[in-house]
Coordinates of C-alpha atoms in Angstrom, one line a residue:
Chain N
M162 CA 25.3 -35.3 -14.5
S163 CA 24.9 -31.4 -15.9
K164 CA 26.8 -28.8 -13.7
Q165 CA 23.6 -27.3 -12.0
N166 CA 22.8 -31.1 -11.0
R167 CA 26.4 -32.0 -9.5
R168 CA 26.3 -28.6 -7.3
S169 CA 23.0 -29.4 -6.3
F170 CA 24.4 -32.9 -5.4
I171 CA 27.4 -31.7 -3.4
K172 CA 25.0 -29.2 -1.5
T173 CA 22.4 -31.9 -0.7
V174 CA 25.7 -34.2 0.7
G175 CA 27.1 -31.2 2.5
L176 CA 23.5 -30.7 4.3
G177 CA 23.0 -34.1 5.7
A178 CA 26.3 -33.7 7.4
A179 CA 25.0 -30.6 9.0
A180 CA 22.0 -32.3 10.0
A181 CA 23.5 -35.2 12.1
T182 CA 24.0 -32.7 14.8
A183 CA 21.0 -30.4 14.2
A184 CA 18.5 -33.0 14.1
T185 CA 18.9 -33.5 17.9
Y186 CA 17.3 -30.1 18.8
T187 CA 15.0 -29.3 15.7
P188 CA 11.3 -28.9 17.1
F189 CA 8.9 -31.7 16.4
A190 CA 5.5 -30.3 15.3
I191 CA 3.2 -32.9 15.5
G192 CA 2.1 -33.4 19.4
G193 CA 4.6 -30.5 20.1
A194 CA 3.9 -27.0 21.5
T195 CA 5.1 -25.1 18.3
K196 CA 3.7 -25.3 14.7
K197 CA 6.4 -23.0 12.9
V198 CA 6.2 -22.1 9.2
V199 CA 8.6 -20.0 7.3
V200 CA 7.6 -18.6 4.0
I201 CA 10.2 -17.5 1.4
G202 CA 9.0 -14.9 -0.9
G203 CA 6.1 -12.4 -0.5
G204 CA 4.7 -12.6 -4.1
M205 CA 1.6 -13.5 -5.2
G206 CA 2.1 -17.1 -3.8
G207 CA 4.2 -16.8 -0.6
S208 CA 1.8 -14.1 0.9
V209 CA -1.5 -15.9 0.2
A210 CA 0.0 -19.0 1.5
A211 CA 1.1 -17.1 4.5
K212 CA -2.4 -15.3 4.9
Y213 CA -4.3 -18.3 4.4
I214 CA -2.6 -20.3 7.0
R215 CA -3.4 -17.9 9.5
M216 CA -6.8 -17.6 8.5
M217 CA -7.0 -21.4 8.9
D218 CA -5.4 -22.1 12.1
K219 CA -4.5 -19.5 14.3
S220 CA -1.8 -21.3 16.3
V221 CA 0.6 -22.0 13.7
E222 CA 3.6 -19.4 13.7
V223 CA 4.0 -18.0 10.1
T224 CA 7.4 -16.1 9.0
L225 CA 7.3 -14.5 6.0
I226 CA 10.8 -13.4 4.7
E227 CA 10.7 -11.1 1.8
A228 CA 13.7 -9.1 0.4
N229 CA 11.5 -6.0 -0.6
K230 CA 9.9 -3.6 1.3
D231 CA 6.9 -3.4 -1.6
Y232 CA 5.8 -5.7 -4.0
Y233 CA 4.7 -4.7 -7.6
T234 CA 2.6 -6.9 -9.6
C235 CA 3.5 -8.4 -12.9
F236 CA -0.1 -8.6 -14.0
A237 CA -1.4 -4.9 -14.9
S238 CA 2.2 -3.9 -15.2
N239 CA 1.8 -3.3 -19.2
E240 CA -1.0 -0.5 -18.2
V241 CA 1.8 1.3 -16.7
L242 CA 3.7 1.1 -20.0
S243 CA 0.9 2.8 -21.7
G244 CA 0.2 5.5 -19.2
E245 CA -3.2 3.9 -18.3
R246 CA -2.1 3.3 -14.6
S247 CA 0.8 4.6 -12.5
L248 CA 3.6 2.4 -10.9
D249 CA 2.0 3.1 -7.8
S250 CA -1.3 1.6 -8.5
I251 CA 0.5 -1.9 -8.7
K252 CA 2.5 -1.4 -5.6
F253 CA 1.7 -3.2 -2.4
G254 CA 3.1 -3.2 1.3
Y255 CA 3.0 -6.1 3.7
G256 CA 0.8 -4.1 6.7
G257 CA -2.1 -6.2 5.7
L258 CA -0.3 -9.4 6.4
K259 CA 1.1 -8.2 9.8
G260 CA -2.6 -7.6 10.6
H261 CA -3.0 -11.4 10.3
G262 CA -0.2 -12.1 13.1
I263 CA 2.5 -13.0 10.3
N264 CA 5.9 -12.1 11.4
V265 CA 7.3 -10.2 8.2
V266 CA 11.1 -10.0 7.7
H267 CA 12.9 -8.1 5.0
D268 CA 15.7 -10.0 4.6
K269 CA 17.3 -12.1 1.8
V270 CA 17.3 -15.7 2.1
T271 CA 20.7 -17.3 1.5
D272 CA 20.1 -20.8 2.2
I273 CA 17.8 -23.7 3.4
N274 CA 19.0 -26.4 5.4
A275 CA 16.5 -28.9 4.6
R276 CA 17.7 -31.6 7.4
A277 CA 18.1 -29.1 10.2
R278 CA 14.9 -27.4 9.2
K279 CA 16.3 -23.9 9.2
V280 CA 16.4 -20.9 7.0
V281 CA 19.6 -18.5 6.9
T282 CA 19.4 -15.2 5.8
A283 CA 21.9 -12.6 4.4
G284 CA 21.2 -10.3 7.8
G285 CA 22.7 -13.4 9.8
H286 CA 19.4 -14.8 10.9
S287 CA 18.4 -18.1 11.2
F288 CA 14.7 -19.1 11.2
A289 CA 13.8 -22.9 12.3
Y290 CA 10.6 -24.3 10.5
D291 CA 8.3 -27.6 10.9
R292 CA 7.0 -26.5 7.4
C293 CA 9.1 -24.4 4.6
I294 CA 6.9 -22.7 1.6
V295 CA 9.3 -21.8 -1.3
S296 CA 7.7 -18.9 -3.7
P297 CA 10.6 -17.2 -4.9
G298 CA 9.0 -16.6 -8.5
I299 CA 11.4 -16.3 -11.6
D300 CA 14.9 -16.3 -12.4
F301 CA 16.6 -15.2 -15.9
K302 CA 18.8 -17.3 -18.2
Y303 CA 20.9 -14.3 -19.2
D304 CA 23.6 -16.4 -20.6
Q305 CA 21.6 -17.6 -23.5
I306 CA 21.7 -14.1 -25.0
E307 CA 25.2 -12.8 -26.1
G308 CA 25.6 -9.2 -24.9
Y309 CA 22.9 -9.7 -22.1
D310 CA 23.1 -9.6 -18.6
A311 CA 21.6 -8.4 -15.4
N312 CA 23.4 -5.0 -15.3
V313 CA 22.5 -4.4 -19.0
A314 CA 18.7 -5.0 -17.8
N315 CA 18.9 -2.6 -14.9
T316 CA 20.6 0.0 -16.4
S317 CA 19.4 0.3 -20.5
I318 CA 17.6 -2.5 -21.9
P319 CA 14.8 -3.6 -19.3
H320 CA 13.0 -6.9 -19.3
A321 CA 10.7 -5.5 -17.0
W322 CA 9.3 -9.0 -16.3
K323 CA 9.6 -8.5 -12.7
A324 CA 7.5 -5.4 -12.0
G325 CA 9.1 -2.0 -10.2
P326 CA 11.9 0.1 -11.5
Q327 CA 12.4 -1.7 -14.6
T328 CA 8.8 -1.1 -15.5
Q329 CA 9.2 2.8 -15.1
M330 CA 12.5 2.7 -17.3
L331 CA 10.6 1.3 -20.3
R332 CA 7.7 3.4 -19.7
N333 CA 10.4 6.7 -19.6
Q334 CA 12.0 4.9 -23.1
L335 CA 8.7 4.9 -24.7
K336 CA 7.9 8.5 -23.6
D337 CA 11.1 9.8 -24.8
M338 CA 11.1 7.8 -28.1
R339 CA 10.4 9.8 -31.3
N340 CA 7.4 9.4 -33.2
G341 CA 8.2 6.9 -36.0
G342 CA 10.5 4.9 -34.0
T343 CA 10.8 1.1 -33.5
V344 CA 9.9 -0.9 -30.4
A345 CA 11.3 -4.2 -30.7
I346 CA 9.7 -6.8 -28.1
C347 CA 11.7 -10.5 -27.7
P348 CA 9.5 -12.7 -25.8
P349 CA 11.0 -15.6 -24.2
P350 CA 10.5 -19.4 -25.0
N351 CA 8.2 -21.7 -23.3
P352 CA 7.7 -22.0 -20.4
F353 CA 7.8 -18.6 -18.7
R354 CA 5.8 -16.3 -16.0
C355 CA 2.5 -14.9 -17.8
P356 CA 2.2 -16.8 -21.2
P357 CA -0.3 -13.8 -22.6
G358 CA 2.0 -11.1 -21.1
P359 CA 4.4 -10.2 -24.2
Y360 CA 1.4 -9.9 -26.2
E361 CA -0.9 -7.7 -24.0
R362 CA 2.4 -5.8 -23.7
A363 CA 2.4 -5.3 -27.4
S364 CA -1.2 -4.4 -27.3
Q365 CA -0.5 -1.5 -24.4
I366 CA 2.3 -0.4 -25.9
A367 CA 0.4 -0.1 -29.4
H368 CA -2.5 1.9 -27.8
Y369 CA -0.1 4.5 -26.4
L370 CA 1.8 4.8 -29.5
K371 CA -1.6 4.8 -32.0
A372 CA -2.5 7.7 -29.8
H373 CA 0.7 9.7 -29.3
K374 CA 3.3 8.2 -31.8
P375 CA 1.5 7.2 -34.6
K376 CA 4.4 6.5 -37.3
S377 CA 6.2 4.3 -34.7
K378 CA 6.2 0.4 -35.1
I379 CA 6.5 -2.9 -32.9
I380 CA 8.2 -5.5 -34.0
I381 CA 8.1 -9.0 -31.9
L382 CA 10.7 -11.4 -32.6
D383 CA 9.1 -14.5 -31.0
P384 CA 11.1 -17.8 -30.6
K385 CA 7.8 -19.8 -30.6
P386 CA 5.5 -20.8 -33.5
K387 CA 2.4 -19.7 -31.5
F388 CA 1.5 -17.7 -28.5
S389 CA -1.1 -17.6 -26.0
K390 CA -4.7 -16.2 -26.8
M391 CA -3.2 -15.9 -30.2
G392 CA -6.4 -15.5 -32.1
L393 CA -7.8 -13.0 -29.7
F394 CA -4.7 -10.9 -29.4
T395 CA -4.5 -10.7 -33.5
G396 CA -7.9 -10.1 -34.1
G397 CA -7.8 -7.2 -31.9
W398 CA -4.4 -5.8 -33.4
E399 CA -6.6 -6.2 -36.5
R400 CA -9.2 -4.2 -35.0
H401 CA -7.2 -1.2 -33.2
Y402 CA -3.8 -1.5 -34.8
G403 CA -4.0 -2.5 -38.6
Y404 CA -2.5 -5.5 -38.0
K405 CA -2.4 -7.7 -41.3
T406 CA -2.2 -4.4 -43.3
D407 CA 0.7 -2.8 -44.9
N408 CA 0.5 0.1 -42.4
S409 CA 0.2 -2.4 -39.3
M410 CA 1.6 -0.9 -36.1
I411 CA 2.5 -4.5 -34.9
E412 CA 4.6 -7.1 -36.8
W413 CA 4.7 -10.9 -35.2
H414 CA 7.3 -12.7 -36.5
G415 CA 7.3 -16.1 -35.1
T416 CA 9.8 -19.2 -35.5
P417 CA 8.6 -22.5 -37.0
K418 CA 9.5 -25.5 -34.8
G419 CA 12.9 -26.7 -35.3
S420 CA 14.0 -23.0 -37.1
D421 CA 16.4 -20.3 -35.1
D422 CA 14.6 -17.6 -37.5
N423 CA 13.5 -15.2 -34.5
V424 CA 15.4 -16.8 -31.8
L425 CA 17.4 -14.0 -30.2
T426 CA 20.8 -14.7 -30.4
S427 CA 22.7 -11.5 -29.3
I428 CA 22.2 -8.0 -28.6
D429 CA 24.3 -4.7 -29.1
V430 CA 23.3 -2.6 -26.2
K431 CA 24.9 0.6 -27.6
T432 CA 23.0 0.3 -30.9
K433 CA 20.1 -1.5 -29.4
T434 CA 20.3 -3.7 -32.1
A435 CA 18.7 -7.4 -31.6
T436 CA 20.3 -10.4 -33.8
T437 CA 18.3 -13.5 -34.3
G438 CA 18.7 -16.3 -36.3
F439 CA 17.5 -14.7 -39.6
S440 CA 17.8 -11.1 -39.0
E441 CA 19.0 -8.3 -37.3
V442 CA 16.5 -5.5 -35.8
K443 CA 18.0 -2.1 -35.0
A444 CA 15.5 -0.7 -32.2
D445 CA 14.7 2.7 -30.5
V446 CA 13.0 0.9 -27.4
L447 CA 14.4 -2.5 -26.9
N448 CA 12.7 -4.9 -24.5
V449 CA 14.3 -8.6 -24.2
I450 CA 12.3 -10.8 -22.0
P451 CA 14.8 -13.7 -21.3
A452 CA 14.2 -17.4 -20.9
Q453 CA 13.2 -18.2 -17.4
K454 CA 14.0 -20.9 -14.7
A455 CA 13.1 -21.1 -11.0
G456 CA 14.0 -18.5 -8.7
K457 CA 17.9 -18.4 -7.3
I458 CA 17.0 -19.8 -3.9
A459 CA 15.4 -22.9 -5.5
F460 CA 18.7 -23.7 -7.1
T461 CA 20.8 -23.2 -3.8
A462 CA 18.3 -25.0 -1.7
G463 CA 18.5 -28.2 -4.2
L464 CA 15.0 -27.7 -4.9
T465 CA 15.3 -27.8 -8.7
N466 CA 15.9 -30.5 -11.2
E467 CA 17.1 -30.8 -14.5
S468 CA 14.5 -28.5 -16.3
G469 CA 15.5 -25.7 -14.2
W470 CA 12.1 -25.7 -12.2
C471 CA 11.1 -27.5 -8.9
P472 CA 9.4 -31.0 -9.1
V473 CA 6.3 -31.2 -6.6
R474 CA 3.5 -33.2 -5.6
G475 CA 0.3 -31.8 -7.1
D476 CA -1.7 -31.9 -3.9
T477 CA 0.4 -30.5 -1.1
F478 CA 3.2 -28.9 -3.4
E479 CA 5.4 -30.8 -1.1
S480 CA 9.1 -30.9 -3.0
T481 CA 9.7 -34.5 -4.2
I482 CA 13.5 -33.9 -3.5
H483 CA 13.4 -32.3 0.1
K484 CA 10.7 -33.3 2.7
N485 CA 9.1 -30.6 4.6
I486 CA 9.7 -28.2 1.7
H487 CA 6.9 -27.0 -0.3
V488 CA 7.4 -25.0 -3.6
I489 CA 4.4 -22.7 -4.8
G490 CA 4.1 -20.1 -7.8
D491 CA 6.3 -19.8 -10.9
S492 CA 8.9 -21.6 -9.6
A493 CA 7.1 -25.1 -9.2
I494 CA 6.4 -27.7 -12.0
Q495 CA 2.5 -27.0 -11.5
S496 CA 1.7 -28.1 -15.3
P497 CA -1.2 -28.1 -16.5
L498 CA -1.5 -25.0 -14.2
P499 CA 0.3 -22.1 -16.0
K500 CA 2.8 -19.9 -14.5
S501 CA 0.2 -17.1 -13.7
G502 CA -0.4 -15.1 -10.4
Y503 CA -4.1 -16.3 -10.2
A504 CA -2.4 -19.9 -10.4
A505 CA 0.0 -19.1 -7.7
N506 CA -2.9 -17.9 -5.6
S507 CA -4.8 -21.1 -6.0
E508 CA -1.7 -23.0 -5.2
G509 CA -0.9 -21.1 -2.4
K510 CA -4.4 -21.8 -1.0
V511 CA -4.1 -25.6 -1.5
C512 CA -0.5 -25.6 0.0
A513 CA -1.7 -23.5 2.8
A514 CA -4.4 -26.0 3.6
A515 CA -2.1 -29.3 3.5
V516 CA 0.5 -27.6 5.8
V517 CA -2.2 -27.0 8.1
A518 CA -3.6 -30.1 8.1
L519 CA 0.1 -31.9 8.3
L520 CA 0.9 -29.8 11.1
N521 CA -1.9 -31.1 13.0
G522 CA -1.2 -34.9 12.0
E523 CA -4.2 -35.1 9.6
S524 CA -3.8 -36.0 6.1
A525 CA -3.9 -33.3 3.3
P526 CA -7.5 -32.4 2.1
D527 CA -8.6 -33.2 -1.6
P528 CA -7.3 -29.8 -3.6
T529 CA -9.3 -27.7 -6.2
Y530 CA -7.7 -25.1 -8.5
V531 CA -8.9 -22.3 -10.7
N532 CA -7.2 -20.1 -13.3
T533 CA -8.4 -16.9 -14.3
C534 CA -6.6 -14.1 -16.4
Y535 CA -7.3 -11.2 -17.9
S536 CA -5.8 -9.1 -20.8
V537 CA -6.5 -5.6 -22.1
I538 CA -6.0 -5.2 -25.9
A539 CA -7.4 -1.7 -26.1
P540 CA -9.6 0.5 -24.0
G541 CA -13.0 -1.4 -24.3
D542 CA -11.6 -4.9 -25.4
G543 CA -10.9 -7.1 -22.6
I544 CA -10.3 -11.1 -22.9
S545 CA -9.6 -13.7 -20.8
V546 CA -8.7 -17.3 -20.2
A547 CA -10.4 -19.7 -17.4
M548 CA -9.8 -23.1 -16.3
V549 CA -11.0 -25.6 -13.2
Y550 CA -8.6 -28.0 -12.3
G551 CA -8.9 -31.1 -10.1
F552 CA -6.5 -33.6 -8.7
K553 CA -6.8 -37.2 -10.1
D554 CA -4.6 -40.2 -10.0
G555 CA -1.6 -38.1 -8.4
K556 CA -1.7 -35.5 -11.2
I557 CA -3.7 -32.1 -11.6
I558 CA -5.7 -32.7 -14.3
K559 CA -7.7 -29.9 -16.4
I560 CA -11.9 -30.6 -15.6
K561 CA -13.1 -31.6 -19.2
G562 CA -15.9 -29.3 -20.4
S563 CA -14.8 -26.2 -18.2
G564 CA -12.9 -23.4 -19.0
G565 CA -11.4 -21.5 -22.0
L566 CA -11.0 -18.4 -23.8
T567 CA -13.2 -15.5 -24.7
P568 CA -15.4 -16.3 -27.8
G569 CA -13.4 -14.9 -30.9
K570 CA -16.1 -13.1 -32.5
F571 CA -16.1 -9.7 -31.1
D572 CA -18.9 -8.4 -28.8
A573 CA -18.5 -4.8 -27.8
K574 CA -20.8 -5.1 -24.9
L575 CA -18.8 -8.5 -23.4
R576 CA -15.2 -7.0 -24.3
E577 CA -16.2 -3.8 -22.5
R578 CA -17.4 -6.0 -19.2
E579 CA -14.3 -8.2 -19.6
Q580 CA -12.1 -5.0 -19.4
Y581 CA -14.0 -4.0 -16.2
Y582 CA -14.3 -7.4 -14.7
G583 CA -10.2 -7.5 -15.3
Y584 CA -10.0 -4.5 -13.1
S585 CA -12.2 -6.0 -10.6
W586 CA -10.2 -9.3 -10.5
F587 CA -7.1 -6.9 -10.1
K588 CA -8.5 -5.3 -6.9
N589 CA -9.7 -8.5 -5.5
I590 CA -6.8 -10.5 -6.0
T591 CA -4.5 -8.2 -4.6
H592 CA -6.8 -7.5 -1.5
D593 CA -7.2 -11.7 -1.2
T594 CA -3.4 -11.5 -1.3
F595 CA -2.1 -8.6 0.7
G596 CA -5.2 -7.5 2.4
Chain V
M131 CA -14.5 -20.9 12.9
I132 CA -13.1 -22.1 9.8
R133 CA -10.8 -24.3 11.7
N134 CA -13.3 -26.0 13.5
T135 CA -15.2 -26.9 10.5
I136 CA -12.1 -28.3 8.9
T137 CA -11.6 -30.6 12.0
K138 CA -15.1 -31.3 12.2
S139 CA -15.5 -32.7 8.5
A140 CA -11.9 -34.5 8.9
L141 CA -13.3 -36.4 11.8
L142 CA -16.5 -37.0 9.9
A143 CA -14.7 -38.7 6.9
T144 CA -12.3 -40.8 9.1
G145 CA -15.0 -41.6 11.6
L146 CA -18.1 -42.6 9.0
M147 CA -16.2 -43.9 5.9
L148 CA -12.7 -44.0 5.1
S149 CA -13.5 -44.4 1.4
V150 CA -14.8 -40.9 0.9
Q151 CA -11.1 -39.8 0.8
S152 CA -10.4 -41.7 -2.8
L153 CA -13.1 -39.7 -4.3
A154 CA -11.1 -36.5 -4.1
E155 CA -14.0 -34.2 -2.9
P156 CA -12.7 -30.6 -2.0
S157 CA -14.2 -29.1 1.0
A158 CA -16.6 -26.3 1.0
E159 CA -14.0 -24.0 2.1
A160 CA -11.3 -25.2 -0.3
L161 CA -14.0 -24.8 -3.1
G162 CA -14.9 -21.2 -2.0
Y163 CA -11.3 -20.0 -1.8
T164 CA -10.5 -20.6 -5.2
C165 CA -13.3 -18.0 -6.1
A166 CA -11.9 -15.3 -4.0
G167 CA -9.0 -14.4 -6.5
C168 CA -12.1 -12.5 -8.6
H169 CA -15.0 -12.5 -6.2
G170 CA -12.8 -11.3 -3.0
T171 CA -11.6 -13.0 0.3
N172 CA -14.7 -15.0 1.4
G173 CA -16.9 -13.7 -1.6
A174 CA -16.6 -10.0 -0.1
S175 CA -15.8 -8.1 -3.3
T176 CA -13.9 -4.7 -3.2
G177 CA -14.1 -4.3 -7.2
N178 CA -16.8 -2.3 -8.7
A179 CA -17.8 -4.7 -11.4
I180 CA -17.4 -8.4 -10.2
P181 CA -20.4 -8.9 -7.4
S182 CA -20.0 -10.1 -3.9
L183 CA -21.4 -13.5 -2.9
A184 CA -20.8 -13.2 0.7
G185 CA -23.8 -14.0 2.5
L186 CA -26.2 -15.0 -0.4
S187 CA -28.7 -17.5 0.2
E188 CA -27.8 -21.0 -0.8
G189 CA -30.9 -21.5 -3.1
Y190 CA -29.6 -18.4 -4.9
L191 CA -26.3 -19.3 -5.7
I192 CA -26.8 -22.9 -6.5
G193 CA -29.5 -21.2 -9.1
A194 CA -27.1 -19.2 -10.5
M195 CA -24.2 -21.7 -10.7
N196 CA -26.4 -23.9 -12.4
A197 CA -28.1 -21.3 -14.9
Y198 CA -24.4 -20.4 -15.8
R199 CA -23.3 -24.2 -16.2
D200 CA -26.2 -24.6 -18.6
D201 CA -25.8 -21.6 -20.4
E202 CA -29.3 -20.2 -19.3
R203 CA -27.7 -17.1 -18.0
S204 CA -25.6 -14.9 -20.3
S205 CA -21.9 -14.3 -19.1
T206 CA -18.6 -13.2 -19.8
I207 CA -16.7 -15.8 -17.9
M208 CA -19.0 -17.7 -15.6
G209 CA -20.2 -20.1 -17.9
R210 CA -16.6 -21.3 -18.5
I211 CA -15.8 -21.8 -15.0
A212 CA -19.5 -23.5 -13.8
K213 CA -18.8 -26.2 -15.9
G214 CA -16.0 -27.0 -13.9
Y215 CA -18.0 -28.5 -11.2
T216 CA -20.2 -31.0 -10.4
E217 CA -24.1 -30.5 -8.6
E218 CA -22.4 -31.5 -5.1
Q219 CA -19.6 -29.1 -5.8
I220 CA -21.8 -26.3 -6.4
E221 CA -23.9 -27.2 -3.5
S222 CA -20.8 -27.0 -1.3
M223 CA -19.6 -24.0 -2.2
A224 CA -22.7 -22.5 -2.0
S225 CA -23.1 -23.5 1.5
F226 CA -19.3 -21.6 2.1
F227 CA -20.6 -18.5 0.6
A228 CA -24.2 -18.4 2.4
A229 CA -22.1 -19.1 6.1
Q230 CA -20.5 -15.7 5.4
P231 CA -21.7 -12.3 6.6
V232 CA -23.2 -10.1 4.1
H233 CA -20.9 -7.7 2.6
S234 CA -21.5 -4.2 1.5
N235 CA -19.2 -2.8 -0.8
I236 CA -19.3 1.3 0.4
N237 CA -16.2 2.5 -1.3
Q238 CA -17.7 2.9 -4.8
K239 CA -18.2 6.5 -6.3
Y240 CA -21.8 7.4 -6.6
D241 CA -24.1 10.4 -7.7
A242 CA -25.6 11.0 -4.4
T243 CA -28.7 12.8 -5.7
K244 CA -29.4 9.8 -8.3
A245 CA -28.8 7.6 -5.2
R246 CA -31.6 9.2 -3.5
A247 CA -33.8 8.9 -6.3
G248 CA -33.0 5.1 -6.7
A249 CA -33.8 4.6 -2.9
K250 CA -37.4 5.7 -3.5
L251 CA -37.8 3.8 -6.9
H252 CA -36.5 0.6 -5.2
D253 CA -38.7 1.3 -2.5
K254 CA -42.0 1.5 -4.7
Y255 CA -41.1 -1.0 -7.6
C256 CA -38.6 -3.4 -5.8
S257 CA -38.7 -3.6 -2.3
S258 CA -41.9 -6.2 -2.2
C259 CA -39.6 -9.0 -3.1
H260 CA -36.3 -7.3 -2.2
T261 CA -36.6 -6.2 1.1
A262 CA -34.0 -4.6 3.5
G263 CA -32.3 -2.8 0.1
G264 CA -32.1 -5.8 -1.6
T265 CA -29.7 -7.1 1.2
D266 CA -31.8 -9.9 2.8
P267 CA -30.4 -13.6 2.0
E268 CA -34.0 -15.1 3.0
D269 CA -35.5 -13.4 -0.3
D270 CA -33.3 -15.7 -2.4
A271 CA -31.8 -13.2 -4.7
G272 CA -28.5 -11.4 -5.5
L273 CA -27.1 -8.8 -3.3
L274 CA -28.5 -5.2 -4.4
S275 CA -27.5 -2.5 -2.1
G276 CA -23.7 -2.7 -1.7
N277 CA -23.2 -4.6 -4.4
S278 CA -21.0 -3.7 -7.1
K279 CA -21.7 -0.8 -9.3
L280 CA -20.9 -1.9 -12.7
F281 CA -22.4 -5.5 -12.2
M282 CA -25.6 -4.1 -11.2
K283 CA -25.8 -1.8 -14.2
Y284 CA -24.8 -4.9 -16.6
T285 CA -27.5 -7.1 -14.9
L286 CA -30.2 -4.6 -15.0
A287 CA -29.1 -4.0 -18.8
D288 CA -29.3 -7.8 -19.4
F289 CA -32.8 -8.0 -17.7
H290 CA -34.1 -5.0 -19.7
D291 CA -32.8 -6.1 -23.3
G292 CA -34.0 -9.6 -22.6
S293 CA -30.3 -11.2 -22.4
R294 CA -31.5 -12.3 -19.2
D295 CA -35.0 -13.6 -18.3
M296 CA -37.2 -12.0 -15.7
P297 CA -39.9 -13.2 -13.4
K298 CA -43.2 -12.3 -14.7
R299 CA -43.9 -9.8 -11.8
M300 CA -40.5 -8.1 -12.1
K301 CA -41.1 -7.4 -16.0
K302 CA -44.5 -5.9 -15.3
K303 CA -42.8 -3.6 -12.7
M304 CA -39.7 -2.7 -14.6
K305 CA -42.1 -1.8 -17.7
K306 CA -44.1 0.2 -15.4
M307 CA -41.2 1.8 -13.8
L308 CA -39.5 2.9 -17.1
K309 CA -42.6 4.4 -18.6
K310 CA -42.8 6.8 -15.6
D311 CA -39.2 7.4 -15.5
P312 CA -36.9 6.4 -18.4
D313 CA -33.8 7.1 -16.4
A314 CA -34.6 4.8 -13.8
L315 CA -32.4 1.9 -14.0
G316 CA -29.3 4.8 -13.8
K317 CA -31.0 6.0 -10.5
L318 CA -31.0 2.7 -9.2
V319 CA -27.5 1.5 -9.9
N320 CA -26.4 4.6 -8.0
Y321 CA -28.5 3.8 -5.0
Y322 CA -27.2 0.1 -5.2
G323 CA -23.8 1.3 -5.8
S324 CA -23.9 3.8 -2.5
G325 CA -24.5 0.9 -0.4
K326 CA -27.0 2.4 1.7

């Protein structure tokens, strides 16, 4: 039994003892007067689940607990790095959700009592639920990189993998960098939030450097042998950034299976040096994106398994560990759905429909899911990946024949359209979530 | 209203044939909701490139999805998406969007002078088929006035350069219109984008 597992085990046993007394006054929804849902986390998954529950059934009381007053989308945040958009343009408040009759509480959840069906916050409040939806996003495995921790990330070497102040810090560092400087990007190992993200990031930074600091270089130290939309990205890098020439602005160094070539082992904060199994790279701007795991509350509440993510049923997203708690978004084990904003949106709606049905004593409806995700390699060069998913024999499956990537052969007309469809996608998915 | 529909279909499913459950057939709402991330909540797009689906006729929506699925209509992403659905699912999601009120996206930038000229062109060359500015679902066509401006630009460009087939009558009218006014398409796009 791993350390983590033992801790969760003790936690669960502890909760059980507390539950014996709590169970007597826990409201019981079916046939009862109240239907209470507590949603933890106001990101892409939690917010849309809260909103759609209210759209489907106004008799359900929904409380959304989120620590921050504003949410910054991870998608499109790479365009803040290139200066194509402002940080404010990816910032969303919770006024829209309040308008749907959702009780939005800005507080930090410290524990979930699964037996007593209660959520406890740092502010000292307690919220009873019939069903709880947990959507805490990701947390980072800082301990895998020597010299790196949350404090370093917040003060000098940002991961910027949760958009917000760190996004602005990275943008400022790029602006302050000399012409001829080196930007090193260290993407995480699988699985992680937004699989094409690190490579769109390299593209957007290259777009900025090409116009403002053309002697500069971007070095990607990747612990993986390949990456999402790889052919489309490298094709775009050839078109725009001299990739595969001696003068390439972007260098990608992958790691063959079983090797540790470009696996980041340590960093030196002062000199911004990244050390991998194979080399040392001294950077002017260093962007370390650490390996990832489920958000903290998922661990505290004992919702994770040995993988560090949360096992769930694919049709309801109810935890297979704790009854009446659903986990959606990046924290859930939802493969073959990716850890993306659109997948979280789709999962949020499937989960909302299941929660409403179960609270009304009905069986959960048959689910359907979509993922669609855009990246912009350079202005006028947008690409996308899409897939339709269904549910069969207890599992989420890709619908055969559907989905796939933008065609590899460059077509200026279609690539420009994909960029603008991507911008419309941004408008509509954020409005669908927070509006 | 949505709540009622769900309850109704649940009653029908349990009341008429329990075996339906094992077929894993998502409801019209469930299917429609998955489109909202791109096309807007209930198909009302707030972006200026992805079109609205809200309130369009079932016939038009089914035709469009089938054409995308069979690669008979050019697209970026819709060909890939449409291949994920059965005939019944396409009909089902079409019924969901057809039941929504028509949406007009009035928050787009447009050139007012061009929009006025476009309104006149529309009345002269388009309005016999696309009534009420192209907002009446009974026409069995896509939304024109109030639809996303870039989408209208792309669509007209595709009709014009032959990437997308036009009905005979439309082809004739477009030819006539462009002969008289080579900038007609830009004016129409501004009129449709104005949402007036």
